[in-house]
CSV table of C-alpha atoms in Angstrom, one decimal:
chain,number,residue,atom,x,y,z
A,1,UNK,CA,-16.3,67.5,-157.0
A,2,UNK,CA,-18.5,69.4,-154.6
A,3,UNK,CA,-16.6,68.1,-151.8
A,4,UNK,CA,-13.2,69.4,-153.2
A,5,UNK,CA,-14.8,72.9,-153.4
A,6,UNK,CA,-16.3,72.7,-149.8
A,7,UNK,CA,-13.0,72.5,-147.8
A,8,UNK,CA,-11.2,75.2,-149.4
A,9,UNK,CA,-14.2,77.4,-149.0
A,10,UNK,CA,-14.4,76.5,-145.4
A,11,UNK,CA,-11.0,77.1,-144.8
A,12,UNK,CA,-10.8,80.7,-146.2
A,13,UNK,CA,-14.0,81.4,-144.2
A,14,UNK,CA,-12.2,79.9,-141.2
A,15,UNK,CA,-9.3,82.4,-141.7
A,16,UNK,CA,-11.5,85.3,-142.3
A,17,UNK,CA,-13.3,84.5,-139.0
A,18,UNK,CA,-9.9,84.2,-136.9
A,19,UNK,CA,-8.6,87.5,-138.7
A,20,UNK,CA,-11.8,89.3,-137.5
A,21,UNK,CA,-11.4,88.0,-133.9
A,22,UNK,CA,-7.9,88.9,-133.8
A,23,UNK,CA,-8.2,92.5,-135.1
A,24,UNK,CA,-11.6,92.8,-132.8
A,25,UNK,CA,-9.6,91.6,-129.6
A,26,UNK,CA,-6.5,93.9,-130.6
A,27,UNK,CA,-8.9,96.9,-131.1
A,28,UNK,CA,-10.6,96.2,-127.8
A,29,UNK,CA,-7.4,95.9,-125.9
A,30,UNK,CA,-6.3,99.3,-127.1
A,31,UNK,CA,-9.7,100.9,-126.1
A,32,UNK,CA,-9.4,99.5,-122.6
A,33,UNK,CA,-6.6,101.8,-122.0
A,34,UNK,CA,-8.8,104.5,-121.7
A,35,UNK,CA,-12.4,103.0,-121.5
A,36,UNK,CA,-13.6,100.7,-118.9
A,37,UNK,CA,-14.9,97.3,-119.6
A,38,UNK,CA,-18.6,97.2,-120.0
A,39,UNK,CA,-18.9,93.9,-118.2
A,40,UNK,CA,-16.6,90.9,-117.6
A,41,UNK,CA,-17.6,87.2,-117.8
A,42,UNK,CA,-17.1,86.9,-114.2
A,43,UNK,CA,-19.5,89.9,-113.4
A,44,UNK,CA,-21.9,88.4,-115.9
A,45,UNK,CA,-22.0,85.0,-114.5
A,46,UNK,CA,-22.2,86.6,-110.8
A,47,UNK,CA,-25.4,88.5,-112.2
A,48,UNK,CA,-27.1,85.6,-113.7
A,49,UNK,CA,-26.5,83.0,-110.9
A,50,UNK,CA,-28.0,85.3,-108.4
A,51,UNK,CA,-25.1,86.7,-106.7
A,52,UNK,CA,-25.7,90.2,-107.7
A,53,UNK,CA,-23.6,92.9,-109.6
A,54,UNK,CA,-22.6,95.9,-107.8
A,55,UNK,CA,-19.8,97.9,-109.2
A,56,UNK,CA,-19.0,101.6,-109.5
A,57,UNK,CA,-15.9,102.2,-111.7
A,58,UNK,CA,-13.6,105.2,-110.7
A,59,UNK,CA,-10.4,106.8,-111.9
A,60,UNK,CA,-7.1,106.2,-110.4
A,61,UNK,CA,-7.1,109.7,-108.9
A,62,UNK,CA,-10.5,108.8,-106.8
A,63,UNK,CA,-8.7,105.5,-105.2
A,64,UNK,CA,-6.7,106.0,-102.0
A,65,UNK,CA,-2.9,105.4,-102.2
A,66,UNK,CA,-3.4,103.2,-99.3
A,67,UNK,CA,-5.5,100.7,-101.5
A,68,UNK,CA,-3.1,100.8,-104.1
A,69,UNK,CA,-0.3,100.0,-101.7
A,70,UNK,CA,-2.3,97.6,-100.0
A,71,UNK,CA,-3.1,95.4,-102.9
A,72,UNK,CA,0.4,95.3,-104.2
A,73,UNK,CA,1.9,94.4,-100.8
A,74,UNK,CA,-0.7,91.7,-100.6
A,75,UNK,CA,-0.8,90.3,-103.9
A,76,UNK,CA,2.2,91.1,-106.0
A,77,UNK,CA,5.2,92.6,-104.3
A,78,UNK,CA,7.1,92.7,-107.5
A,79,UNK,CA,4.4,94.2,-109.5
A,80,UNK,CA,6.5,97.3,-110.2
A,81,UNK,CA,9.6,95.1,-111.5
A,82,UNK,CA,8.3,92.5,-113.3
A,83,UNK,CA,7.1,92.3,-117.1
A,84,UNK,CA,3.8,90.6,-116.3
A,85,UNK,CA,5.1,87.3,-114.8
A,86,UNK,CA,6.8,86.4,-111.5
A,87,UNK,CA,8.8,83.4,-112.8
A,88,UNK,CA,10.4,82.6,-109.4
A,89,UNK,CA,7.1,82.3,-107.8
A,90,UNK,CA,5.5,80.4,-110.8
A,91,UNK,CA,8.4,77.8,-110.5
A,92,UNK,CA,7.7,77.4,-106.7
A,93,UNK,CA,4.1,76.9,-107.4
A,94,UNK,CA,4.7,74.3,-110.1
A,95,UNK,CA,6.9,72.3,-107.7
A,96,UNK,CA,4.3,72.6,-104.8
A,97,UNK,CA,1.5,71.4,-106.9
A,98,UNK,CA,3.7,68.5,-108.1
A,99,UNK,CA,4.4,67.5,-104.7
A,100,UNK,CA,0.9,67.9,-103.5
A,101,UNK,CA,-1.4,67.2,-106.3
A,102,UNK,CA,-4.7,67.3,-104.2
A,103,UNK,CA,-3.9,71.2,-103.4
A,104,UNK,CA,-3.3,74.2,-105.8
A,105,UNK,CA,-0.8,76.8,-105.1
A,106,UNK,CA,-1.2,80.0,-107.4
A,107,UNK,CA,1.4,82.5,-108.3
A,108,UNK,CA,-0.5,85.0,-110.6
A,109,UNK,CA,0.4,88.4,-110.7
A,110,UNK,CA,-1.8,91.3,-110.6
A,111,UNK,CA,-1.4,91.8,-114.4
A,112,UNK,CA,-2.3,87.9,-114.7
A,113,UNK,CA,-5.3,88.6,-112.6
A,114,UNK,CA,-6.4,91.4,-114.6
A,115,UNK,CA,-5.9,89.6,-117.8
A,116,UNK,CA,-8.0,86.8,-116.6
A,117,UNK,CA,-10.9,89.0,-115.0
A,118,UNK,CA,-11.2,91.4,-118.0
A,119,UNK,CA,-10.9,89.1,-121.0
A,120,UNK,CA,-11.6,85.6,-119.8
A,121,UNK,CA,-13.4,83.2,-117.4
A,122,UNK,CA,-12.7,81.6,-114.2
A,123,UNK,CA,-11.1,78.1,-114.2
A,124,UNK,CA,-7.9,76.2,-114.7
A,125,UNK,CA,-8.0,74.7,-118.1
A,126,UNK,CA,-4.6,74.9,-120.2
A,127,UNK,CA,-6.4,76.8,-122.9
A,128,UNK,CA,-7.4,79.6,-120.4
A,129,UNK,CA,-3.9,79.8,-119.1
A,130,UNK,CA,-2.4,80.0,-122.5
A,131,UNK,CA,-4.7,82.8,-123.4
A,132,UNK,CA,-4.0,84.5,-120.1
A,133,UNK,CA,-0.4,84.5,-120.9
A,134,UNK,CA,-1.0,86.3,-124.2
A,135,UNK,CA,-3.5,88.9,-122.9
A,136,UNK,CA,-1.0,89.5,-119.8
A,137,UNK,CA,1.8,90.2,-122.3
A,138,UNK,CA,-0.5,92.7,-124.6
A,139,UNK,CA,-1.7,94.6,-121.4
A,140,UNK,CA,1.7,95.1,-120.1
A,141,UNK,CA,2.8,96.3,-123.5
A,142,UNK,CA,-0.3,98.4,-124.3
A,143,UNK,CA,-1.6,99.6,-121.0
A,144,UNK,CA,1.2,100.1,-118.5
A,145,UNK,CA,1.4,99.5,-114.9
A,146,UNK,CA,-0.8,102.3,-113.9
A,147,UNK,CA,-3.8,101.4,-115.9
A,148,UNK,CA,-3.3,97.7,-115.0
A,149,UNK,CA,-3.4,98.7,-111.2
A,150,UNK,CA,-6.3,101.0,-112.0
A,151,UNK,CA,-8.4,98.2,-113.5
A,152,UNK,CA,-7.4,95.6,-111.0
A,153,UNK,CA,-8.9,97.8,-108.2
A,154,UNK,CA,-12.0,98.3,-110.3
A,155,UNK,CA,-13.0,95.0,-111.4
A,156,UNK,CA,-11.8,92.5,-108.8
A,157,UNK,CA,-14.5,90.9,-106.7
A,158,UNK,CA,-14.4,92.3,-103.1
A,159,UNK,CA,-17.4,90.7,-101.6
A,160,UNK,CA,-20.4,88.8,-102.8
A,161,UNK,CA,-21.5,90.4,-106.0
A,162,UNK,CA,-19.6,93.5,-105.1
A,163,UNK,CA,-16.8,94.5,-107.6
A,164,UNK,CA,-14.2,97.3,-107.4
A,165,UNK,CA,-12.8,99.3,-104.5
A,166,UNK,CA,-15.3,102.1,-104.8
A,167,UNK,CA,-18.4,99.6,-104.1
A,168,UNK,CA,-16.4,97.9,-101.7
A,169,UNK,CA,-15.6,101.0,-99.6
A,170,UNK,CA,-19.2,102.2,-99.7
A,171,UNK,CA,-20.6,98.9,-99.0
A,172,UNK,CA,-18.2,97.8,-96.1
A,173,UNK,CA,-17.1,101.2,-94.6
A,174,UNK,CA,-19.8,103.6,-96.1
A,175,UNK,CA,-17.1,105.8,-97.6
A,176,UNK,CA,-15.5,106.6,-100.8
A,177,UNK,CA,-12.4,104.6,-101.9
A,178,UNK,CA,-10.2,107.9,-102.1
A,179,UNK,CA,-10.8,108.2,-98.1
A,180,UNK,CA,-9.8,104.7,-97.2
A,181,UNK,CA,-7.5,104.5,-94.4
A,182,UNK,CA,-4.3,102.0,-94.3
A,183,UNK,CA,-6.4,99.7,-92.0
A,184,UNK,CA,-9.5,99.6,-94.0
A,185,UNK,CA,-7.4,99.2,-97.3
A,186,UNK,CA,-5.4,96.3,-95.7
A,187,UNK,CA,-8.8,94.5,-94.8
A,188,UNK,CA,-10.1,94.8,-98.2
A,189,UNK,CA,-6.8,93.5,-99.6
A,190,UNK,CA,-7.0,90.6,-97.1
A,191,UNK,CA,-10.2,89.4,-98.6
A,192,UNK,CA,-9.2,89.3,-102.1
A,193,UNK,CA,-8.3,85.5,-102.4
A,194,UNK,CA,-12.0,84.6,-101.7
A,195,UNK,CA,-14.0,87.4,-100.4
A,196,UNK,CA,-17.1,85.3,-100.3
A,197,UNK,CA,-15.5,83.5,-97.5
A,198,UNK,CA,-12.9,86.0,-96.2
A,199,UNK,CA,-15.3,88.5,-95.3
A,200,UNK,CA,-14.4,92.0,-94.1
A,201,UNK,CA,-17.6,92.4,-92.2
A,202,UNK,CA,-18.1,90.7,-90.1
A,203,UNK,CA,-14.3,90.2,-90.0
A,204,UNK,CA,-13.2,86.7,-90.6
A,205,UNK,CA,-9.9,85.3,-88.9
A,206,UNK,CA,-8.2,85.2,-92.1
A,207,UNK,CA,-9.0,88.9,-92.8
A,208,UNK,CA,-7.9,89.9,-89.2
A,209,UNK,CA,-4.6,87.9,-89.2
A,210,UNK,CA,-3.7,88.7,-93.0
A,211,UNK,CA,-4.5,92.4,-92.8
A,212,UNK,CA,-2.0,92.9,-89.8
A,213,UNK,CA,0.6,91.2,-92.1
A,214,UNK,CA,-0.2,93.3,-95.0
A,215,UNK,CA,0.1,96.5,-92.8
A,216,UNK,CA,3.6,95.5,-92.1
A,217,UNK,CA,4.3,94.9,-95.6
A,218,UNK,CA,3.0,98.3,-96.5
A,219,UNK,CA,5.2,99.8,-94.1
A,220,UNK,CA,8.2,98.1,-95.9
A,221,UNK,CA,7.2,99.0,-99.4
A,222,UNK,CA,5.8,102.7,-98.9
A,223,UNK,CA,9.4,104.2,-99.5
A,224,UNK,CA,10.1,102.3,-102.5
A,225,UNK,CA,10.6,104.7,-105.4
A,226,UNK,CA,9.3,102.5,-108.2
A,227,UNK,CA,6.1,101.8,-106.1
A,228,UNK,CA,5.6,105.3,-105.0
A,229,UNK,CA,5.5,106.5,-108.9
A,230,UNK,CA,2.4,103.8,-109.1
A,231,UNK,CA,0.7,105.3,-106.1
A,232,UNK,CA,0.6,108.9,-107.7
């Protein structure tokens, strides 16, 4: 008899826990439309593993348009147009990974990267990817493109233990993020796939080559009216 009563009670408590978690994460998503995240899992792991944690959140008006244009040109050229996912690139990446299972070719948009870096952990499990899809949908719905881009530039790792464009600008170029030149912004954007390896100072070969390509892309996209709205 006791066993019969235990499972219904367990089920009721489980539903309550999931309901509380769901409401909590929804409230947190709404808060982050205006409030910067106190810390992310990636930042916490960086701190406890001895890589350090240097960050300095700044508002979108304190970030140079050059920096915004550089990361869009480098990381997600369709950012202004898609709803969180670049399905064409995802299909290409899946086909590439199927052909070459020993390698991994990503296709994450800026929105997906923000969803992962703000709410989740690093890794490639299907559970994390499923949660990434949910959070990407939610931030596109609740935050909008300008807030997503602002947080991307504030929470992305841009050096060993260095998070955000302001900390990177001060550490690498000894200036504020709002004063970054096109070349400097392109160099930081070029390091983003793996800033611990693709260093800006000393300038790695990858950064030297890719920053030149990013500058060309910036010249191409700078007059796009949809992108111009995001740079304001």
